[in-house]
Amino acid sequence: MYLEDWKGFREMGKHPNDAVRSVRLPVIVKVRMKKWTRLGTELVLDNRWMRVRRDALRSPEGYELDDFYVVEYPSYVSVLCQTHQGEVVLVEQYRNGIGHVTWECPSGMIDPGEDAFEAAQRELLEETGYRADTWYHMGSLAPEPSKADVWAHLFVATDAVRVQDAVLDAQEELRVHRVTPGDFIAQAGRPPFVHGMHVALLFWALHMGMIKN
């Protein structure tokens, strides 16, 4: 009954662009809990980076909460890229939220008018200068489903080759690195490889056989 809410999401497994291969997974759970009811909402912050809203909610059992805050970010893409030589392409950058420099998969927000695959191709080329022949759409995950309204669309790109220099925005400062899959696996979850979505993408892709180790 309640899986009807997810019908559109499950259909996202079939990507409309024939150039990207979809990873189809069976539905193996049933959602039986009812959703909470939103009684009202108030926008408390709105800028080019995010929106913050305050929701008033009622649970199915009648409990009411009038100050639940939700952060709204634009959806983004992340690309686990493997070159034709078998190396994984990563970018080094400073992350102010945790106050540390990290090594991550190329990522970025989806621009207006783009679909996720177009954004993934663009971000990989802009941040690293690499272009890939083979693409897999792994799926879409919610990085923080409790307090953030944002989806991460995850892709794997293989047989990539460097075709140009990186093209960065004025405020971007990135360094491109190539590591072996073994080094990435060994270091995953430890500094500087601490981005949770990207570590998840690495092991997901390994499990599904999308990249070579």
mmCIF file of C-alpha atoms in Angstrom, residues 1-6 31-35:
data_model
loop_
_atom_site.group_PDB
_atom_site.id
_atom_site.type_symbol
_atom_site.label_atom_id
_atom_site.label_comp_id
_atom_site.label_asym_id
_atom_site.label_seq_id
_atom_site.Cartn_x
_atom_site.Cartn_y
_atom_site.Cartn_z
ATOM 1 C CA MET A 1 0.000 0.000 0.000
ATOM 2 C CA TYR A 2 2.526 2.585 1.092
ATOM 3 C CA LEU A 3 5.017 1.565 -1.587
ATOM 4 C CA GLU A 4 2.900 3.641 -3.970
ATOM 5 C CA ASP A 5 4.783 6.672 -2.627
ATOM 6 C CA TRP A 6 7.997 5.190 -4.015
ATOM 7 C CA VAL A 31 7.117 -0.219 3.625
ATOM 8 C CA ARG A 32 4.283 -0.475 6.143
ATOM 9 C CA MET A 33 4.652 2.645 8.268
ATOM 10 C CA LYS A 34 2.521 5.674 7.483
ATOM 11 C CA LYS A 35 4.009 9.056 6.687
#
